[in-house]
Amino acid sequence: MKRLVVVGGGNAGTLIANLLAGKLEITVIEPNEYHTYQPGLVDYITGEVDETKIQMPTRSLLKPSVKWVRAKATKIIPEDRAVVTEDGKTYEGDYLVIATGGQNKHIYNLKGYHGIDDSKVIRNEVLNPRGKNFVIGSLPGIIKCPAAPWELSFLIKRKYPSANVSVIVPAKQPPPLQVPMSNMFNKKANELGIKVYKGFVIEEVNHNERYVVSTEGDKITFDHLIIDTPISTNFTEFADRSGLIPVDKSTLVYRDGVFVVGDANNTPTPKTGAAAHFQAEVVVNNILAEIEGNRSKESYDGTAMCAVYSGPNEGMLVWLNYEKSKALGPTSIYRYMKKAFTSLYWASLSGGVDFVLKPLVESVRKN
């Protein structure tokens, strides 16, 4: 039986391991005892759910035949399709999947909010505000889900209508594929009375006096600062200028027998859970095509999608691939879709909701 080593037990890594369980001898290397549903962190930060709704034990999400090594990978040897863990042990396979995610850079004493510990700090601030001025946004670079800062601003403004909520956006103009999303979010921000600062690149953060200054000298004061930071791979020796690992954007191949999926790769598509899911399915199909020889290989077309809360009874849906994009809503159906997926996510890690997910994506793509 062929061997597969998966580095990372997040969304893509878990799905790949489960879909190939029983067909290959699989080892997943993941140091964290609990798996976090990252899109649910906005619900957690704003007090809509507690940790039990967005975390599950890593072992419980992997099929019994999958071997879980609870250790941190410290070295990757692509030419050998091998991984060395912190205890000095080496795990080698016929195939290697790097699904380590992207790690938030620590800049200006800002760390992002995609880990449960960082989210706890922000949750405490949001639920126990010391003032009315919330400044939300991101630093330049590749971040996890460009919609997330907007979504947080919508939720906080709805929670505290009298709050002064501002969104800072580093880019003066969005990339062409993100124009529909940007226009929709800007319109909603205007409706809610949220101030948007475009082209605001943070150059200074004064945490004591609570203000940020842009490269152009503009100054914004805050009581609460929620800033996402760019991500990079921990394995910098393999990274390109983006800070992520370069792959063929259609096959997700780094080199023969080595795939990089999800936030860790440099595909030019937003880093969302849906993107990781669809990339994982392409990798699974193509590994089986090589092993079994009875199916055609597939290409990843850049499909990414995310539902966004925009109000108490409404939501939005953003869809895109490498060629085009759509921004839909606001409507109640997209809010309920996102709410429902907080529970459905766990089933998705074994492919259990593809009978719903795939027709939905195809419908959005065509309409």
mmCIF file of C-alpha atoms in Angstrom:
data_model
loop_
_atom_site.group_PDB
_atom_site.id
_atom_site.type_symbol
_atom_site.label_atom_id
_atom_site.label_comp_id
_atom_site.label_asym_id
_atom_site.label_seq_id
_atom_site.Cartn_x
_atom_site.Cartn_y
_atom_site.Cartn_z
ATOM 1 C CA MET A 1 0.000 0.000 0.000
ATOM 2 C CA LYS A 2 1.289 3.462 -0.920
ATOM 3 C CA ARG A 3 2.116 5.806 1.931
ATOM 4 C CA LEU A 4 0.952 9.402 2.368
ATOM 5 C CA VAL A 5 2.309 11.872 4.894
ATOM 6 C CA VAL A 6 0.140 14.927 5.579
ATOM 7 C CA VAL A 7 1.699 17.841 7.443
ATOM 8 C CA GLY A 8 -1.152 19.712 9.106
ATOM 9 C CA GLY A 9 -4.497 18.527 10.421
ATOM 10 C CA GLY A 10 -6.609 21.541 9.560
ATOM 11 C CA ASN A 11 -9.359 21.774 6.958
ATOM 12 C CA ALA A 12 -7.520 20.536 3.860
ATOM 13 C CA GLY A 13 -5.207 18.110 5.643
ATOM 14 C CA THR A 14 -8.027 16.381 7.502
ATOM 15 C CA LEU A 15 -10.207 16.109 4.403
ATOM 16 C CA ILE A 16 -7.398 14.619 2.311
ATOM 17 C CA ALA A 17 -6.559 12.081 5.005
ATOM 18 C CA ASN A 18 -10.181 11.016 5.428
ATOM 19 C CA LEU A 19 -10.962 10.744 1.718
ATOM 20 C CA LEU A 20 -7.880 8.588 1.130
ATOM 21 C CA ALA A 21 -8.240 6.488 4.293
ATOM 22 C CA GLY A 22 -8.198 2.795 3.462
ATOM 23 C CA LYS A 23 -6.649 3.449 0.057
ATOM 24 C CA LEU A 24 -3.247 4.544 1.345
ATOM 25 C CA GLU A 25 -1.315 4.204 4.577
ATOM 26 C CA ILE A 26 -1.764 7.691 6.002
ATOM 27 C CA THR A 27 0.094 9.618 8.670
ATOM 28 C CA VAL A 28 -1.085 13.078 9.752
ATOM 29 C CA ILE A 29 1.378 15.247 11.646
ATOM 30 C CA GLU A 30 -0.490 17.849 13.700
ATOM 31 C CA PRO A 31 0.577 19.282 17.081
ATOM 32 C CA ASN A 32 -2.770 20.693 18.184
ATOM 33 C CA GLU A 33 -5.122 18.599 20.285
ATOM 34 C CA TYR A 34 -8.131 20.555 19.016
ATOM 35 C CA HIS A 35 -9.190 21.518 15.511
ATOM 36 C CA THR A 36 -10.682 25.021 15.208
ATOM 37 C CA TYR A 37 -13.351 26.011 12.707
ATOM 38 C CA GLN A 38 -11.779 29.326 11.738
ATOM 39 C CA PRO A 39 -14.767 30.945 9.949
ATOM 40 C CA GLY A 40 -16.641 30.526 13.242
ATOM 41 C CA LEU A 41 -14.200 32.767 15.086
ATOM 42 C CA VAL A 42 -16.264 35.844 14.171
ATOM 43 C CA ASP A 43 -19.217 34.237 15.974
ATOM 44 C CA TYR A 44 -16.946 33.474 18.917
ATOM 45 C CA ILE A 45 -15.430 36.966 19.081
ATOM 46 C CA THR A 46 -18.860 38.610 19.107
ATOM 47 C CA GLY A 47 -20.267 36.223 21.720
ATOM 48 C CA GLU A 48 -22.650 34.305 19.477
ATOM 49 C CA VAL A 49 -21.086 30.923 20.284
ATOM 50 C CA ASP A 50 -18.654 29.461 22.790
ATOM 51 C CA GLU A 51 -15.577 27.328 22.150
ATOM 52 C CA THR A 52 -17.519 24.065 22.106
ATOM 53 C CA LYS A 53 -19.230 25.080 18.850
ATOM 54 C CA ILE A 54 -16.035 25.845 16.942
ATOM 55 C CA GLN A 55 -13.593 23.263 18.278
ATOM 56 C CA MET A 56 -13.430 19.477 18.117
ATOM 57 C CA PRO A 57 -10.721 17.011 19.196
ATOM 58 C CA THR A 58 -8.318 16.372 16.321
ATOM 59 C CA ARG A 59 -8.425 12.603 16.803
ATOM 60 C CA SER A 60 -12.231 12.498 16.607
ATOM 61 C CA LEU A 61 -12.183 14.067 13.136
ATOM 62 C CA LEU A 62 -9.756 11.572 11.605
ATOM 63 C CA LYS A 63 -10.883 8.150 10.460
ATOM 64 C CA PRO A 64 -9.619 5.287 12.665
ATOM 65 C CA SER A 65 -7.172 3.989 10.054
ATOM 66 C CA VAL A 66 -5.381 7.349 9.888
ATOM 67 C CA LYS A 67 -2.327 7.547 12.118
ATOM 68 C CA TRP A 68 -2.105 10.832 14.022
ATOM 69 C CA VAL A 69 1.301 12.004 15.199
ATOM 70 C CA ARG A 70 0.806 14.772 17.740
ATOM 71 C CA ALA A 71 4.035 16.645 17.111
ATOM 72 C CA LYS A 72 5.301 19.745 15.363
ATOM 73 C CA ALA A 73 7.003 19.335 12.006
ATOM 74 C CA THR A 74 10.367 21.106 12.108
ATOM 75 C CA LYS A 75 11.838 20.105 8.762
ATOM 76 C CA ILE A 76 10.478 19.094 5.378
ATOM 77 C CA ILE A 77 12.594 17.202 2.849
ATOM 78 C CA PRO A 78 10.607 17.467 -0.404
ATOM 79 C CA GLU A 79 12.961 15.351 -2.516
ATOM 80 C CA ASP A 80 12.430 12.440 -0.116
ATOM 81 C CA ARG A 81 8.766 13.299 0.558
ATOM 82 C CA ALA A 82 9.760 13.223 4.204
ATOM 83 C CA VAL A 83 9.067 15.192 7.378
ATOM 84 C CA VAL A 84 11.115 15.493 10.555
ATOM 85 C CA THR A 85 9.274 16.252 13.798
ATOM 86 C CA GLU A 86 10.452 18.090 16.898
ATOM 87 C CA ASP A 87 11.425 14.836 18.603
ATOM 88 C CA GLY A 88 13.797 13.967 15.759
ATOM 89 C CA LYS A 89 11.652 11.284 14.153
ATOM 90 C CA THR A 90 11.368 11.088 10.369
ATOM 91 C CA TYR A 91 8.192 10.183 8.475
ATOM 92 C CA GLU A 92 8.535 9.352 4.802
ATOM 93 C CA GLY A 93 5.905 8.626 2.176
ATOM 94 C CA ASP A 94 5.298 7.996 -1.490
ATOM 95 C CA TYR A 95 3.298 11.231 -1.416
ATOM 96 C CA LEU A 96 3.628 14.299 0.763
ATOM 97 C CA VAL A 97 0.942 16.915 1.365
ATOM 98 C CA ILE A 98 1.884 20.189 3.031
ATOM 99 C CA ALA A 99 -1.263 21.589 4.648
ATOM 100 C CA THR A 100 0.270 23.616 7.449
ATOM 101 C CA GLY A 101 -1.848 26.713 6.929
ATOM 102 C CA GLY A 102 -0.510 30.231 7.089
ATOM 103 C CA GLN A 103 0.898 31.720 10.262
ATOM 104 C CA ASN A 104 0.089 35.317 11.127
ATOM 105 C CA LYS A 105 3.118 37.570 11.267
ATOM 106 C CA HIS A 106 3.571 39.562 14.489
ATOM 107 C CA ILE A 107 3.901 43.210 13.448
ATOM 108 C CA TYR A 108 3.481 46.321 15.631
ATOM 109 C CA ASN A 109 2.532 43.939 18.454
ATOM 110 C CA LEU A 110 -0.433 42.819 16.346
ATOM 111 C CA LYS A 111 -1.033 39.104 15.834
ATOM 112 C CA GLY A 112 -4.289 38.698 13.932
ATOM 113 C CA TYR A 113 -7.242 36.749 15.308
ATOM 114 C CA HIS A 114 -7.298 33.369 13.607
ATOM 115 C CA GLY A 115 -6.146 31.322 16.580
ATOM 116 C CA ILE A 116 -8.388 30.591 19.539
ATOM 117 C CA ASP A 117 -6.021 32.227 22.050
ATOM 118 C CA ASP A 118 -5.778 35.502 20.118
ATOM 119 C CA SER A 119 -9.531 35.442 19.552
ATOM 120 C CA LYS A 120 -10.145 35.087 23.296
ATOM 121 C CA VAL A 121 -8.365 38.380 23.926
ATOM 122 C CA ILE A 122 -10.405 40.176 21.272
ATOM 123 C CA ARG A 123 -13.631 38.516 22.427
ATOM 124 C CA ASN A 124 -13.053 39.849 25.933
ATOM 125 C CA GLU A 125 -12.579 43.364 24.547
ATOM 126 C CA VAL A 126 -15.637 43.195 22.315
ATOM 127 C CA LEU A 127 -17.915 41.830 25.046
ATOM 128 C CA ASN A 128 -16.547 44.249 27.664
ATOM 129 C CA PRO A 129 -15.799 47.426 25.708
ATOM 130 C CA ARG A 130 -13.924 50.226 27.423
ATOM 131 C CA GLY A 131 -14.936 52.750 24.785
ATOM 132 C CA LYS A 132 -16.896 53.320 21.596
ATOM 133 C CA ASN A 133 -14.123 53.593 19.016
ATOM 134 C CA PHE A 134 -13.448 50.351 17.128
ATOM 135 C CA VAL A 135 -10.839 50.339 14.367
ATOM 136 C CA ILE A 136 -10.829 47.163 12.280
ATOM 137 C CA GLY A 137 -8.768 46.225 9.250
ATOM 138 C CA SER A 138 -5.573 44.646 8.032
ATOM 139 C CA LEU A 139 -1.953 45.247 7.185
ATOM 140 C CA PRO A 140 -0.706 44.956 3.582
ATOM 141 C CA GLY A 141 -0.053 41.467 2.288
ATOM 142 C CA ILE A 142 -1.914 38.188 1.960
ATOM 143 C CA ILE A 143 -4.406 37.729 4.783
ATOM 144 C CA LYS A 144 -6.831 34.963 5.658
ATOM 145 C CA CYS A 145 -10.215 35.740 4.119
ATOM 146 C CA PRO A 146 -10.264 39.403 2.981
ATOM 147 C CA ALA A 147 -13.954 39.533 3.946
ATOM 148 C CA ALA A 148 -13.310 38.903 7.642
ATOM 149 C CA PRO A 149 -12.456 42.487 8.740
ATOM 150 C CA TRP A 150 -15.601 43.750 7.034
ATOM 151 C CA GLU A 151 -17.700 41.040 8.618
ATOM 152 C CA LEU A 152 -16.399 41.883 12.083
ATOM 153 C CA SER A 153 -17.159 45.551 11.532
ATOM 154 C CA PHE A 154 -20.750 44.758 10.483
ATOM 155 C CA LEU A 155 -21.298 42.528 13.520
ATOM 156 C CA ILE A 156 -19.805 44.965 16.017
ATOM 157 C CA LYS A 157 -21.802 47.886 14.609
ATOM 158 C CA ARG A 158 -24.992 45.833 14.865
ATOM 159 C CA LYS A 159 -24.105 44.823 18.416
ATOM 160 C CA TYR A 160 -23.278 48.395 19.473
ATOM 161 C CA PRO A 161 -25.227 50.803 17.224
ATOM 162 C CA SER A 162 -23.785 53.886 18.947
ATOM 163 C CA ALA A 163 -20.188 52.721 18.480
ATOM 164 C CA ASN A 164 -17.846 54.511 16.108
ATOM 165 C CA VAL A 165 -16.654 51.715 13.836
ATOM 166 C CA SER A 166 -13.971 52.299 11.218
ATOM 167 C CA VAL A 167 -12.515 49.937 8.633
ATOM 168 C CA ILE A 168 -9.010 50.541 7.323
ATOM 169 C CA VAL A 169 -8.088 49.013 3.973
ATOM 170 C CA PRO A 170 -4.439 49.112 2.834
ATOM 171 C CA ALA A 171 -5.236 49.099 -0.898
ATOM 172 C CA LYS A 172 -6.596 52.230 -2.546
ATOM 173 C CA GLN A 173 -8.239 50.021 -5.148
ATOM 174 C CA PRO A 174 -9.008 46.299 -4.824
ATOM 175 C CA PRO A 175 -7.659 43.707 -7.276
ATOM 176 C CA PRO A 176 -10.030 43.335 -10.262
ATOM 177 C CA LEU A 177 -11.508 40.052 -9.031
ATOM 178 C CA GLN A 178 -12.324 41.582 -5.652
ATOM 179 C CA VAL A 179 -14.126 44.656 -7.046
ATOM 180 C CA PRO A 180 -17.671 43.183 -6.732
ATOM 181 C CA MET A 181 -16.957 42.142 -3.136
ATOM 182 C CA SER A 182 -15.430 45.511 -2.294
ATOM 183 C CA ASN A 183 -18.364 47.431 -3.775
ATOM 184 C CA MET A 184 -20.894 45.336 -1.859
ATOM 185 C CA PHE A 185 -19.036 45.713 1.441
ATOM 186 C CA ASN A 186 -18.546 49.454 0.983
ATOM 187 C CA LYS A 187 -22.248 49.902 0.300
ATOM 188 C CA LYS A 188 -23.190 47.992 3.460
ATOM 189 C CA ALA A 189 -20.640 49.929 5.518
ATOM 190 C CA ASN A 190 -22.148 53.195 4.304
ATOM 191 C CA GLU A 191 -25.656 51.994 5.233
ATOM 192 C CA LEU A 192 -24.488 51.116 8.748
ATOM 193 C CA GLY A 193 -22.563 54.336 9.285
ATOM 194 C CA ILE A 194 -19.158 52.643 9.269
ATOM 195 C CA LYS A 195 -16.307 54.868 8.110
ATOM 196 C CA VAL A 196 -13.980 53.324 5.530
ATOM 197 C CA TYR A 197 -10.377 54.458 5.068
ATOM 198 C CA LYS A 198 -8.996 53.203 1.756
ATOM 199 C CA GLY A 199 -5.276 53.233 1.110
ATOM 200 C CA PHE A 200 -4.549 53.403 4.842
ATOM 201 C CA VAL A 201 -1.237 51.603 5.332
ATOM 202 C CA ILE A 202 -0.315 51.472 9.007
ATOM 203 C CA GLU A 203 3.155 52.805 9.774
ATOM 204 C CA GLU A 204 2.840 53.335 13.525
ATOM 205 C CA VAL A 205 0.714 51.855 16.297
ATOM 206 C CA ASN A 206 0.739 53.503 19.713
ATOM 207 C CA HIS A 207 -0.952 51.045 22.055
ATOM 208 C CA ASN A 208 -0.554 53.268 25.122
ATOM 209 C CA GLU A 209 -2.105 56.404 23.652
ATOM 210 C CA ARG A 210 -4.314 54.315 21.363
ATOM 211 C CA TYR A 211 -3.818 55.651 17.874
ATOM 212 C CA VAL A 212 -2.559 54.457 14.507
ATOM 213 C CA VAL A 213 -0.747 56.524 11.889
ATOM 214 C CA SER A 214 -0.601 55.788 8.171
ATOM 215 C CA THR A 215 2.360 56.119 5.830
ATOM 216 C CA GLU A 216 0.754 59.348 4.603
ATOM 217 C CA GLY A 217 0.507 60.785 8.112
ATOM 218 C CA ASP A 218 -3.200 60.241 8.724
ATOM 219 C CA LYS A 219 -4.054 59.470 12.350
ATOM 220 C CA ILE A 220 -6.975 57.487 13.792
ATOM 221 C CA THR A 221 -7.629 57.062 17.500
ATOM 222 C CA PHE A 222 -9.123 53.892 18.922
ATOM 223 C CA ASP A 223 -10.381 52.238 22.063
ATOM 224 C CA HIS A 224 -10.238 48.820 20.421
ATOM 225 C CA LEU A 225 -7.921 47.877 17.569
ATOM 226 C CA ILE A 226 -8.619 44.663 15.635
ATOM 227 C CA ILE A 227 -6.093 44.267 12.838
ATOM 228 C CA ASP A 228 -5.363 41.181 10.780
ATOM 229 C CA THR A 229 -1.754 40.604 9.806
ATOM 230 C CA PRO A 230 -0.351 38.939 6.682
ATOM 231 C CA ILE A 231 0.400 35.247 6.699
ATOM 232 C CA SER A 232 3.451 33.255 5.697
ATOM 233 C CA THR A 233 4.629 29.668 5.840
ATOM 234 C CA ASN A 234 6.794 28.485 8.709
ATOM 235 C CA PHE A 235 8.952 26.720 6.145
ATOM 236 C CA THR A 236 10.458 29.891 4.719
ATOM 237 C CA GLU A 237 13.193 28.030 2.845
ATOM 238 C CA PHE A 238 10.545 26.949 0.324
ATOM 239 C CA ALA A 239 8.654 30.255 0.121
ATOM 240 C CA ASP A 240 8.598 32.714 -2.750
ATOM 241 C CA ARG A 241 8.287 36.496 -2.431
ATOM 242 C CA SER A 242 4.693 36.128 -1.239
ATOM 243 C CA GLY A 243 5.922 34.308 1.859
ATOM 244 C CA LEU A 244 4.062 31.175 0.779
ATOM 245 C CA ILE A 245 5.077 27.996 -1.024
ATOM 246 C CA PRO A 246 4.867 28.181 -4.835
ATOM 247 C CA VAL A 247 2.813 25.556 -6.652
ATOM 248 C CA ASP A 248 1.339 24.971 -10.063
ATOM 249 C CA LYS A 249 -1.962 26.767 -9.553
ATOM 250 C CA SER A 250 -3.942 24.092 -11.406
ATOM 251 C CA THR A 251 -2.407 20.919 -9.940
ATOM 252 C CA LEU A 252 -1.180 22.298 -6.576
ATOM 253 C CA VAL A 253 2.081 20.413 -7.139
ATOM 254 C CA TYR A 254 5.295 21.763 -5.611
ATOM 255 C CA ARG A 255 7.420 18.981 -7.058
ATOM 256 C CA ASP A 256 6.872 15.353 -8.034
ATOM 257 C CA GLY A 257 4.758 13.679 -5.363
ATOM 258 C CA VAL A 258 4.556 16.813 -3.194
ATOM 259 C CA PHE A 259 1.389 18.913 -2.967
ATOM 260 C CA VAL A 260 0.760 22.137 -1.052
ATOM 261 C CA VAL A 261 -2.851 22.995 -0.227
ATOM 262 C CA GLY A 262 -4.820 25.696 1.565
ATOM 263 C CA ASP A 263 -3.278 28.783 3.116
ATOM 264 C CA ALA A 264 0.274 27.449 2.769
ATOM 265 C CA ASN A 265 0.401 27.759 -1.026
ATOM 266 C CA ASN A 266 0.715 30.809 -3.262
ATOM 267 C CA THR A 267 -2.352 30.280 -5.443
ATOM 268 C CA PRO A 268 -3.792 33.707 -6.394
ATOM 269 C CA THR A 269 -7.136 33.164 -4.714
ATOM 270 C CA PRO A 270 -8.402 34.351 -1.304
ATOM 271 C CA LYS A 271 -7.418 32.122 1.594
ATOM 272 C CA THR A 272 -10.772 30.673 2.595
ATOM 273 C CA GLY A 273 -11.945 27.355 3.979
ATOM 274 C CA ALA A 274 -13.854 26.642 0.778
ATOM 275 C CA ALA A 275 -10.713 27.141 -1.313
ATOM 276 C CA ALA A 276 -8.837 24.689 0.924
ATOM 277 C CA HIS A 277 -11.691 22.181 0.611
ATOM 278 C CA PHE A 278 -11.819 22.290 -3.180
ATOM 279 C CA GLN A 279 -8.030 22.125 -3.460
ATOM 280 C CA ALA A 280 -8.023 19.068 -1.213
ATOM 281 C CA GLU A 281 -10.512 17.286 -3.448
ATOM 282 C CA VAL A 282 -8.364 17.911 -6.529
ATOM 283 C CA VAL A 283 -5.313 16.479 -4.769
ATOM 284 C CA VAL A 284 -7.260 13.402 -3.629
ATOM 285 C CA ASN A 285 -8.548 12.750 -7.139
ATOM 286 C CA ASN A 286 -5.134 13.147 -8.720
ATOM 287 C CA ILE A 287 -3.370 10.878 -6.236
ATOM 288 C CA LEU A 288 -5.994 8.202 -6.883
ATOM 289 C CA ALA A 289 -5.643 8.750 -10.634
ATOM 290 C CA GLU A 290 -1.957 7.896 -10.339
ATOM 291 C CA ILE A 291 -2.471 4.921 -8.051
ATOM 292 C CA GLU A 292 -5.576 3.353 -9.578
ATOM 293 C CA GLY A 293 -5.240 4.534 -13.161
ATOM 294 C CA ASN A 294 -8.992 4.439 -13.735
ATOM 295 C CA ARG A 295 -9.839 8.126 -13.593
ATOM 296 C CA SER A 296 -8.767 11.378 -15.211
ATOM 297 C CA LYS A 297 -6.772 13.992 -13.386
ATOM 298 C CA GLU A 298 -8.520 17.229 -12.450
ATOM 299 C CA SER A 299 -7.447 20.861 -12.296
ATOM 300 C CA TYR A 300 -8.182 23.404 -9.602
ATOM 301 C CA ASP A 301 -9.805 26.465 -11.185
ATOM 302 C CA GLY A 302 -9.345 28.811 -8.236
ATOM 303 C CA THR A 303 -12.836 28.366 -6.799
ATOM 304 C CA ALA A 304 -13.253 30.041 -3.434
ATOM 305 C CA MET A 305 -16.397 31.063 -1.618
ATOM 306 C CA CYS A 306 -17.481 32.520 1.681
ATOM 307 C CA ALA A 307 -20.731 33.567 3.306
ATOM 308 C CA VAL A 308 -20.587 36.763 5.355
ATOM 309 C CA TYR A 309 -22.851 38.046 8.113
ATOM 310 C CA SER A 310 -24.080 41.546 7.305
ATOM 311 C CA GLY A 311 -26.972 41.976 9.722
ATOM 312 C CA PRO A 312 -29.206 40.185 12.236
ATOM 313 C CA ASN A 313 -31.297 38.618 9.475
ATOM 314 C CA GLU A 314 -29.133 38.882 6.390
ATOM 315 C CA GLY A 315 -25.893 37.746 4.864
ATOM 316 C CA MET A 316 -23.839 37.971 1.695
ATOM 317 C CA LEU A 317 -22.080 35.426 -0.484
ATOM 318 C CA VAL A 318 -18.780 35.948 -2.266
ATOM 319 C CA TRP A 319 -17.722 33.514 -4.978
ATOM 320 C CA LEU A 320 -14.767 33.617 -7.331
ATOM 321 C CA ASN A 321 -12.287 31.585 -9.311
ATOM 322 C CA TYR A 322 -9.186 32.531 -11.279
ATOM 323 C CA GLU A 323 -11.240 34.178 -14.025
ATOM 324 C CA LYS A 324 -14.304 35.860 -12.527
ATOM 325 C CA SER A 325 -16.117 36.727 -9.317
ATOM 326 C CA LYS A 326 -19.565 37.439 -7.908
ATOM 327 C CA ALA A 327 -20.902 39.153 -4.812
ATOM 328 C CA LEU A 328 -24.475 38.225 -3.926
ATOM 329 C CA GLY A 329 -26.916 39.549 -1.366
ATOM 330 C CA PRO A 330 -27.634 40.728 1.164
ATOM 331 C CA THR A 331 -30.407 38.229 1.806
ATOM 332 C CA SER A 332 -31.520 36.036 4.677
ATOM 333 C CA ILE A 333 -30.604 32.794 2.905
ATOM 334 C CA TYR A 334 -26.879 33.548 2.997
ATOM 335 C CA ARG A 335 -26.991 34.292 6.703
ATOM 336 C CA TYR A 336 -28.702 30.996 7.424
ATOM 337 C CA MET A 337 -26.245 29.271 5.110
ATOM 338 C CA LYS A 338 -23.295 30.512 7.135
ATOM 339 C CA LYS A 339 -24.998 29.756 10.438
ATOM 340 C CA ALA A 340 -25.798 26.212 9.333
ATOM 341 C CA PHE A 341 -22.283 25.532 8.140
ATOM 342 C CA THR A 342 -20.917 26.006 11.656
ATOM 343 C CA SER A 343 -22.436 22.580 12.333
ATOM 344 C CA LEU A 344 -22.056 21.106 8.843
ATOM 345 C CA TYR A 345 -18.332 21.908 8.771
ATOM 346 C CA TRP A 346 -17.422 18.870 10.835
ATOM 347 C CA ALA A 347 -19.202 16.568 8.386
ATOM 348 C CA SER A 348 -17.483 18.324 5.477
ATOM 349 C CA LEU A 349 -14.113 17.065 6.730
ATOM 350 C CA SER A 350 -15.034 13.586 5.555
ATOM 351 C CA GLY A 351 -16.746 14.768 2.368
ATOM 352 C CA GLY A 352 -20.143 14.376 3.998
ATOM 353 C CA VAL A 353 -21.736 17.562 2.646
ATOM 354 C CA ASP A 354 -20.442 17.510 -0.924
ATOM 355 C CA PHE A 355 -23.886 16.456 -2.136
ATOM 356 C CA VAL A 356 -25.019 19.947 -1.055
ATOM 357 C CA LEU A 357 -21.828 21.938 -1.519
ATOM 358 C CA LYS A 358 -21.015 21.004 -5.105
ATOM 359 C CA PRO A 359 -24.477 21.786 -6.568
ATOM 360 C CA LEU A 360 -24.481 25.082 -4.654
ATOM 361 C CA VAL A 361 -21.130 26.123 -6.098
ATOM 362 C CA GLU A 362 -22.171 25.101 -9.588
ATOM 363 C CA SER A 363 -25.422 27.055 -9.285
ATOM 364 C CA VAL A 364 -23.610 30.207 -8.181
ATOM 365 C CA ARG A 365 -21.023 29.802 -10.930
ATOM 366 C CA LYS A 366 -23.645 29.532 -13.674
ATOM 367 C CA ASN A 367 -26.080 32.229 -12.495
#
